[in-house]
Structures are given as C-alpha cells and as structure tokens.
Coordinates of C-alpha atoms in Angstrom, one line a residue:
X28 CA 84.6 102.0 111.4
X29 CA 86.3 98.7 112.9
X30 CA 87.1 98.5 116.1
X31 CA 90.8 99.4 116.5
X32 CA 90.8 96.4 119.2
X33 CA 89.5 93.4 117.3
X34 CA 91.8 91.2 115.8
X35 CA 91.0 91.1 111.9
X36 CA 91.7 95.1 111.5
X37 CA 93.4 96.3 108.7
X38 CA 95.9 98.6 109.5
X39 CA 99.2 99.4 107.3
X40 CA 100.5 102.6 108.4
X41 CA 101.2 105.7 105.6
X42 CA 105.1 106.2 106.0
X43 CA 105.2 102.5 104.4
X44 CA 103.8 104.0 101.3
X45 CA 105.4 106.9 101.2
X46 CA 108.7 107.1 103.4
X47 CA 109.0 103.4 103.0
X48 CA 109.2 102.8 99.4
X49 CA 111.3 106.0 98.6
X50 CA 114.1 104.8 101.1
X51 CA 113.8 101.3 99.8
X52 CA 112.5 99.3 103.4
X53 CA 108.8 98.9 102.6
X54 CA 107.9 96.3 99.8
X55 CA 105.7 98.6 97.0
X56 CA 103.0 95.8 96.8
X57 CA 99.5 96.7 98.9
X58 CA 98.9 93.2 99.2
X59 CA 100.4 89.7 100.3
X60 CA 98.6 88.2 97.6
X61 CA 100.5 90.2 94.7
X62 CA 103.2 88.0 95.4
X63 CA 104.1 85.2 93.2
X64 CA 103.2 81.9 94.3
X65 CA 107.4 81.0 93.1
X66 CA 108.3 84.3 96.1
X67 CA 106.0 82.1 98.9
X68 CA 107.5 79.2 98.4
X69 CA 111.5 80.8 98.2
X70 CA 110.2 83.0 101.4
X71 CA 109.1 79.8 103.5
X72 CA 111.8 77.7 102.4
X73 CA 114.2 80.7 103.4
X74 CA 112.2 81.3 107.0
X75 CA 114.2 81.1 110.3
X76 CA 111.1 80.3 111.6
X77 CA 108.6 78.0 109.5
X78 CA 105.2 80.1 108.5
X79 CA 102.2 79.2 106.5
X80 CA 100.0 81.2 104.1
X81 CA 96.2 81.2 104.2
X82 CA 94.4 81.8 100.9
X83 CA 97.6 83.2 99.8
X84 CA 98.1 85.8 103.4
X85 CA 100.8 84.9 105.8
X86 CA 100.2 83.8 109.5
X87 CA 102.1 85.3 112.0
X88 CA 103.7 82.1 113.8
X89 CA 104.1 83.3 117.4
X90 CA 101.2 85.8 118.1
X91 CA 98.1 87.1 117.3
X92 CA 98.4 90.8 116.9
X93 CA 95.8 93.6 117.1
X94 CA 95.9 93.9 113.4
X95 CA 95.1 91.1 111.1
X96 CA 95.2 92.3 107.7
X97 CA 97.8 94.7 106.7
X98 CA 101.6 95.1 107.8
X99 CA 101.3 98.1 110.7
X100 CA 104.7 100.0 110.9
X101 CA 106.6 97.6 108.9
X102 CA 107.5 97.2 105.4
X103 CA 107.9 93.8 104.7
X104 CA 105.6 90.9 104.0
X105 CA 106.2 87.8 106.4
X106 CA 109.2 87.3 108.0
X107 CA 112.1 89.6 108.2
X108 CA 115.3 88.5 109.1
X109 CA 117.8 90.8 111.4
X110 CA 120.6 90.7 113.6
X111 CA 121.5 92.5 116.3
X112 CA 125.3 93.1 118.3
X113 CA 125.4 92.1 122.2
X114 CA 128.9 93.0 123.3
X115 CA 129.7 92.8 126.8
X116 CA 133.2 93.8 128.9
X117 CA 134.0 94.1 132.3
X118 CA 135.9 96.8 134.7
X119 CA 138.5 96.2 137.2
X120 CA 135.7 95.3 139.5
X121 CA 133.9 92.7 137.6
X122 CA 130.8 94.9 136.9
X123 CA 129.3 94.3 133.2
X124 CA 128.7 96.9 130.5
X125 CA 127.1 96.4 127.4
X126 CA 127.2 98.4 123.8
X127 CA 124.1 100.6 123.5
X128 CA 123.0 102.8 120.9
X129 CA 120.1 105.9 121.2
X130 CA 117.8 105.3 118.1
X131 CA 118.0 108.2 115.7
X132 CA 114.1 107.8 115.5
X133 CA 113.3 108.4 119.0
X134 CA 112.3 104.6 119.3
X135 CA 114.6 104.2 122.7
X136 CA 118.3 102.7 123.8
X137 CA 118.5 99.3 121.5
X138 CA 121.2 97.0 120.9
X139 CA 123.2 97.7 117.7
X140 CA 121.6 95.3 114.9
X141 CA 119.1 95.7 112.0
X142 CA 118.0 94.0 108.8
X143 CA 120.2 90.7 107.3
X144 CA 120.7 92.2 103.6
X145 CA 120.9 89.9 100.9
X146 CA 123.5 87.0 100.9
X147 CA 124.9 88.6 104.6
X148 CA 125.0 85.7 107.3
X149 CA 123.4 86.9 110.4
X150 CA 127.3 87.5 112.0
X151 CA 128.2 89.2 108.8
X152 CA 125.3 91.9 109.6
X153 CA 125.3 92.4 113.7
X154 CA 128.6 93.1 112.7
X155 CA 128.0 95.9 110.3
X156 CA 125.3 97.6 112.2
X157 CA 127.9 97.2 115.4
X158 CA 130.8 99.4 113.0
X159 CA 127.7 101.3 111.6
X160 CA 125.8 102.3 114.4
X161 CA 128.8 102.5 117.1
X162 CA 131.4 103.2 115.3
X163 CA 132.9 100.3 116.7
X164 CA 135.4 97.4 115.0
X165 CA 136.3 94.3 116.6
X166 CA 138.6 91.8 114.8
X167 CA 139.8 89.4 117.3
X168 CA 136.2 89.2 119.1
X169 CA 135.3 85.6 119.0
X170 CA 131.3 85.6 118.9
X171 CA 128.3 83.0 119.2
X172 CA 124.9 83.7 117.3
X173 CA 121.6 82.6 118.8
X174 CA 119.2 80.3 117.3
X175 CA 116.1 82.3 115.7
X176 CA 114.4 84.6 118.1
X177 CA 110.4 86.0 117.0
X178 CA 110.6 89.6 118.4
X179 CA 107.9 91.0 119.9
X180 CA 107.9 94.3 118.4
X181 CA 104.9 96.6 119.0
X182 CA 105.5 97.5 115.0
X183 CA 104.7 94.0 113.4
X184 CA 101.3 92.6 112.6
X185 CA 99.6 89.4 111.5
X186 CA 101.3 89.6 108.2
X187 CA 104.4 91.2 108.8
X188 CA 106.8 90.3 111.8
X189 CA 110.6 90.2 112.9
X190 CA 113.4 87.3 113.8
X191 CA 116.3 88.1 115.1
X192 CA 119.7 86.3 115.7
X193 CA 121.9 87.8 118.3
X194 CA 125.7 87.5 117.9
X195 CA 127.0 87.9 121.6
X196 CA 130.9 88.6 122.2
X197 CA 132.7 89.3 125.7
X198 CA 135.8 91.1 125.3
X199 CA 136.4 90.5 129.1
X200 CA 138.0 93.1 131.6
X201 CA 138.9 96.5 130.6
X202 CA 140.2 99.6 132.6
X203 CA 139.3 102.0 129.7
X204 CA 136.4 101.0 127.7
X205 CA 137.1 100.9 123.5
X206 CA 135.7 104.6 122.4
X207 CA 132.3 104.3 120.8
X208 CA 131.6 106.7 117.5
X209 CA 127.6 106.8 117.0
X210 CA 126.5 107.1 113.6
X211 CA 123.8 106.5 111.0
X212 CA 120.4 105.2 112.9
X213 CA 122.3 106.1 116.4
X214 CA 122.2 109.6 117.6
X215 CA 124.0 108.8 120.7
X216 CA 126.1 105.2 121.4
X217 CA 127.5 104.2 125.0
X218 CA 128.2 101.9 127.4
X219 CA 125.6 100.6 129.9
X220 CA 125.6 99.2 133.0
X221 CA 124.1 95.7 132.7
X222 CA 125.0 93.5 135.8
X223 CA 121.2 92.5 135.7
X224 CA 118.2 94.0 133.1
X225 CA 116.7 95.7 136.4
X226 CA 120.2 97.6 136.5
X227 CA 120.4 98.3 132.6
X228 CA 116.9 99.9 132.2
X229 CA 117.7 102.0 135.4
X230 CA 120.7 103.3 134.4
X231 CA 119.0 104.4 131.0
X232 CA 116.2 106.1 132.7
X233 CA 117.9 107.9 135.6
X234 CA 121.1 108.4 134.0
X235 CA 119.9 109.5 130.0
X236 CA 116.2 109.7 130.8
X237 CA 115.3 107.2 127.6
X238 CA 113.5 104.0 127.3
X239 CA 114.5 100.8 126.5
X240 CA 114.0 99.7 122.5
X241 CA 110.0 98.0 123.0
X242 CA 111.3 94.9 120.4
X243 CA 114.3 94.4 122.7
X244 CA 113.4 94.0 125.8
X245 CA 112.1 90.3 126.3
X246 CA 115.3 89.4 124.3
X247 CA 117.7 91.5 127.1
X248 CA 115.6 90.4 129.6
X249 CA 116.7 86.7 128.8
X250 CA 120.0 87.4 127.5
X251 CA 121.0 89.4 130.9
X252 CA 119.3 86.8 133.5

C-alpha cells in the first residue's frame, strides 16, 4: 500500500462515484485521459488560470498536493470555476459585518458562492448562490469582481482544483441589518462581525462554536486585512 504522504498517490474519494454522479457534480469519467483531446484544448483555452496537461493528465498550477493521480473530494477534472458573494455593511458605529452562511455539509461558516454554471458570468453566479444560499436580493448593490483566485481547498488534488472570483459589495451603514433567509446548501445564514479576520473567526467560534470554511480562509484573510 502507498504511502498516504507521498506525492504521486492516487486517491479519488467514493462519494464522486456514487453521490457525485447521481446529483450531477462529479464528471462520470475515471480518468483525465478519457477526455477528448477537442475538451483539453476548449478547457485550457476556457481556464481563469492557464494549466497544462502531461501525457494527457492535468497539472495543478499553484500546488503540489498530497495526491497526484486521481481528483480527492472533487468531481471535476482540472479547473473549476466558482464565485463566491462578499457583502459588507456597517452599524451606526462604523463596525463591519459580513454575510455568512453555515454549510449544510458540516464543512464550516463560508461565504455565499459555488460553481459558475454554464454561460453564467462569475457576477451572474455569486449572485445566485447570495439569493440561494441567504435568501438575500440586492438590486441596487453596485459590485466589483476579483481577478482569478486558486483556492486552497483541502478537497482538490493534482488533477482537480478550484478558482474563484469574488464579487464584493458594501451596502454601507445600516441600523437594522437586511433579514437573511438560509436555504439550499446553508443550514443557518447570518451576519458576522468582521472588523479584522482575527475578529470574524472569533466571533464564529465563541459565538456559534463553528469553523471557518478551510477553502476560504486565505481568501478572507486577504480580503479583510
């Protein structure tokens, strides 16, 4: 048996076989190389953030993960493309709060966000999983997407990894904070105090005993400096 540290494992966990492909997130093919050669080349051409494939196996192109062959707790090969929702306001005393959501899978507090379906912009989706997740609509927000961010999620592998673009809107000073509704992926949505990430993952510890998303916390880290 491999050691579960070296770095050309093969891992690709069961739920992508099974759970995966019944609820339509994991790609039914067992190997990169099933792909057409005409899929590589629309997947590069498509990346947010240029990849290569060796004999015909895709590189990750910002880290080496644990597991070299296979696609871990994903279901996609390569890259796939997400977005997520920062939205910030302010209360009467200038203190920041950010929109939160509790993932349904026990995963930890996350931003509102998930995959970039087919012909969505990036905006077009963080708002969707923002109405989706929190229950929450904002037509007047004016908002500014990131540039392509690799996310270091504990999930992803050599062959299979996540970018993210995060559309940020402040809705500036409120005395009663818009009502949140959690739904679909969220089991609970909320408001969090984020003057600083120190304050944000304090709050979520001693306030609702929970963890901060692991795929989201070098990109709150440097979006709340």
């Amino acid at each position: 048996m491999a050691d579960d540290n070296l770095p050309n494992r093969t891992f690709t966990h069961p739920d992508v076989f099974t759970r995966g492909i019944a609820e339509g997130w994991a790609d039914p093919r067992p190997d990169p190389r099933d792909l057409t050669a005409d899929e590589w080349t629309q997947r590069i051409d498509e990346a947010w953030i240029p990849f290569t494939l060796v004999d015909g196996r895709p590189v990750n192109p910002r880290e080496q993960t644990n597991i070299r062959y296979g696609r871990n707790l994903l279901g996609h090969w390569a890259e796939q493309k997400c977005a997520d929702a920062l939205v910030a306001a302010h209360d009467e005393h200038g203190h920041r709060r950010i929109v939160m959501i509790d993932r349904r899978d026990r995963a930890g507090w996350a931003l509102p966000g998930g995959y970039v379906d087919p012909g969505e912009t990036a905006l077009d989706a963080a708002v969707r999983e923002l109405r989706e997740e929190a229950g929450l609509v904002l037509p007047m927000a004016t908002w500014r997407v990131s540039p392509p961010l690799y996310v270091r999620d504990p999930r992803a592998s050599c062959e299979s990894w996540m970018v993210t673009k995060v559309a940020r809107t402040d809705l500036g000073t409120y005395t009663t904070l818009p009502t949140l509704t959690p739904s679909d992926d969220a089991a609970q949505a909320a408001w969090i105090p984020a003057d600083s990430y120190l304050a944000l993952v304090t709050h979520l510890r001693a306030v609702h005993g929970g963890e901060l998303f692991p795929a989201h916390r070098e990109l709150l880290a440097a979006a709340l400096s």
